[in-house]
Amino acid sequence: VQLQASGGGLVQAGGSLRLSCAASGRTLSNYVMGWFRQAPGKEREFVAAVRWSAGSTYYTDSVKGRFTISRDRTKNMVYLLLSSLKPEDTAVYYCAAAPRLIASMMRVPSSYDGWGQGTQVTVSS
C-alpha cells in the first residue's frame, strides 16, 4: 500500500490542523490505519489508529479528547484532526498501514508495513 500524507504546518498553541493521508495500491478492508509522530531526538510514537472496515478508533492517552482519527472509505483517505494543540505536539506526523492488527500491536511501529513520507506539525507557544 502506498501512502501520501499532507496537511501539516505552523499553528499557534490552542489551534487546529487536519492531516490527510491518501492510500492507494490495494484493498484496505482488513487494514488498520495509524498515525505516528516523531519529535527531534525522540522515538516514533503511536498517536491514533482506526480499523478500516469497522471504524473502531484507538488513541494514545496524551491526545484523547483533542485528536480525532477518521476515514473515508469512498475516497481511500484517512484523516487526523488535531485540536487544542500544544507545543509538545510538535513533530513529524506519519500515516501507516497494517493488515489484520490486534489492538495490543497497534502502538508498535514495526507492526506496520506501509508508511507515508511524513508531514511536519509545528506548534508555537
XYZ file of C-alpha atoms in Angstrom:
125
model
C 0.000 0.000 0.000
C 1.244 3.482 -0.890
C 0.537 6.364 1.467
C 0.803 10.109 0.958
C 0.450 12.380 3.982
C -0.284 16.086 3.860
C -1.740 18.954 5.860
C 0.990 19.845 8.307
C 2.025 23.380 9.085
C 2.753 26.012 11.689
C -0.010 26.780 14.170
C -0.292 28.592 17.479
C -0.973 26.734 20.680
C -4.684 26.083 21.022
C -5.166 25.947 17.271
C -6.174 23.124 14.971
C -4.916 21.300 11.899
C -6.262 18.470 9.812
C -3.818 15.946 8.438
C -4.749 13.824 5.462
C -3.395 10.514 4.229
C -4.201 9.202 0.768
C -3.946 5.434 0.388
C -3.571 3.510 -2.843
C -2.355 0.248 -4.209
C -4.598 -2.306 -2.569
C -7.884 -3.012 -0.899
C -7.885 -1.828 2.686
C -10.800 -3.848 4.003
C -8.745 -5.756 6.604
C -6.345 -2.951 7.365
C -5.615 -0.780 10.354
C -4.593 2.754 9.506
C -2.447 4.566 12.031
C -0.848 7.901 12.738
C 2.508 8.149 14.443
C 4.706 11.112 15.251
C 8.373 11.662 15.834
C 9.889 14.685 17.521
C 13.598 15.526 17.164
C 15.720 13.218 19.273
C 12.785 11.027 20.228
C 11.457 7.692 19.109
C 8.487 7.389 16.823
C 5.342 7.182 18.936
C 1.823 5.999 18.317
C -0.862 8.670 18.113
C -4.053 7.061 16.841
C -5.426 4.238 14.713
C -8.648 3.231 13.026
C -9.871 -0.087 11.709
C -10.738 0.462 8.072
C -13.857 -1.699 7.964
C -15.316 -1.351 11.441
C -14.251 2.232 12.102
C -13.079 1.442 15.639
C -10.659 4.066 16.888
C -7.736 3.982 19.280
C -5.713 6.832 20.800
C -2.699 7.342 22.946
C -3.641 8.938 26.258
C -1.932 12.262 25.608
C -4.188 13.075 22.631
C -7.514 11.673 23.806
C -10.187 14.346 23.621
C -8.008 16.556 21.415
C -7.298 14.496 18.289
C -9.802 12.645 16.129
C -8.958 9.986 13.575
C -11.407 9.158 10.797
C -11.503 7.506 7.407
C -13.434 7.989 4.197
C -13.771 4.623 2.533
C -15.131 6.129 -0.677
C -12.014 8.236 -1.145
C -9.444 5.911 0.452
C -8.473 8.708 2.806
C -7.548 8.795 6.474
C -7.672 11.992 8.468
C -6.303 13.170 11.782
C -7.929 16.280 13.213
C -5.598 17.912 15.706
C -7.292 20.328 18.103
C -6.231 22.208 21.224
C -2.670 21.838 20.023
C 0.218 22.170 22.446
C 3.892 22.893 21.767
C 4.681 19.308 22.793
C 2.622 18.108 19.821
C 5.355 19.439 17.531
C 6.678 16.552 15.443
C 6.730 14.966 12.044
C 3.490 13.035 11.665
C 3.389 9.813 9.667
C 0.483 7.750 8.461
C 0.896 3.998 8.347
C -0.989 0.900 7.282
C -1.043 -2.631 8.612
C -3.112 -5.694 7.793
C -5.025 -7.556 10.483
C -3.605 -5.958 13.627
C -4.801 -6.773 17.098
C -5.272 -3.796 19.368
C -2.250 -4.538 21.529
C 0.035 -4.298 18.490
C -1.300 -1.026 17.117
C 1.174 1.037 19.103
C 4.202 -0.798 17.703
C 5.724 0.869 14.610
C 7.199 -2.392 13.303
C 3.662 -3.807 13.063
C 3.017 -1.533 10.088
C 4.307 -2.365 6.620
C 3.341 0.796 4.773
C 4.407 4.336 5.670
C 3.795 7.757 4.259
C 6.551 10.321 3.914
C 5.633 12.416 6.965
C 4.292 15.915 7.383
C 5.683 18.487 9.806
C 3.460 19.947 12.511
C 4.912 22.840 14.481
C 3.024 24.379 17.394
C 4.248 27.711 18.669
C 3.665 28.859 22.225
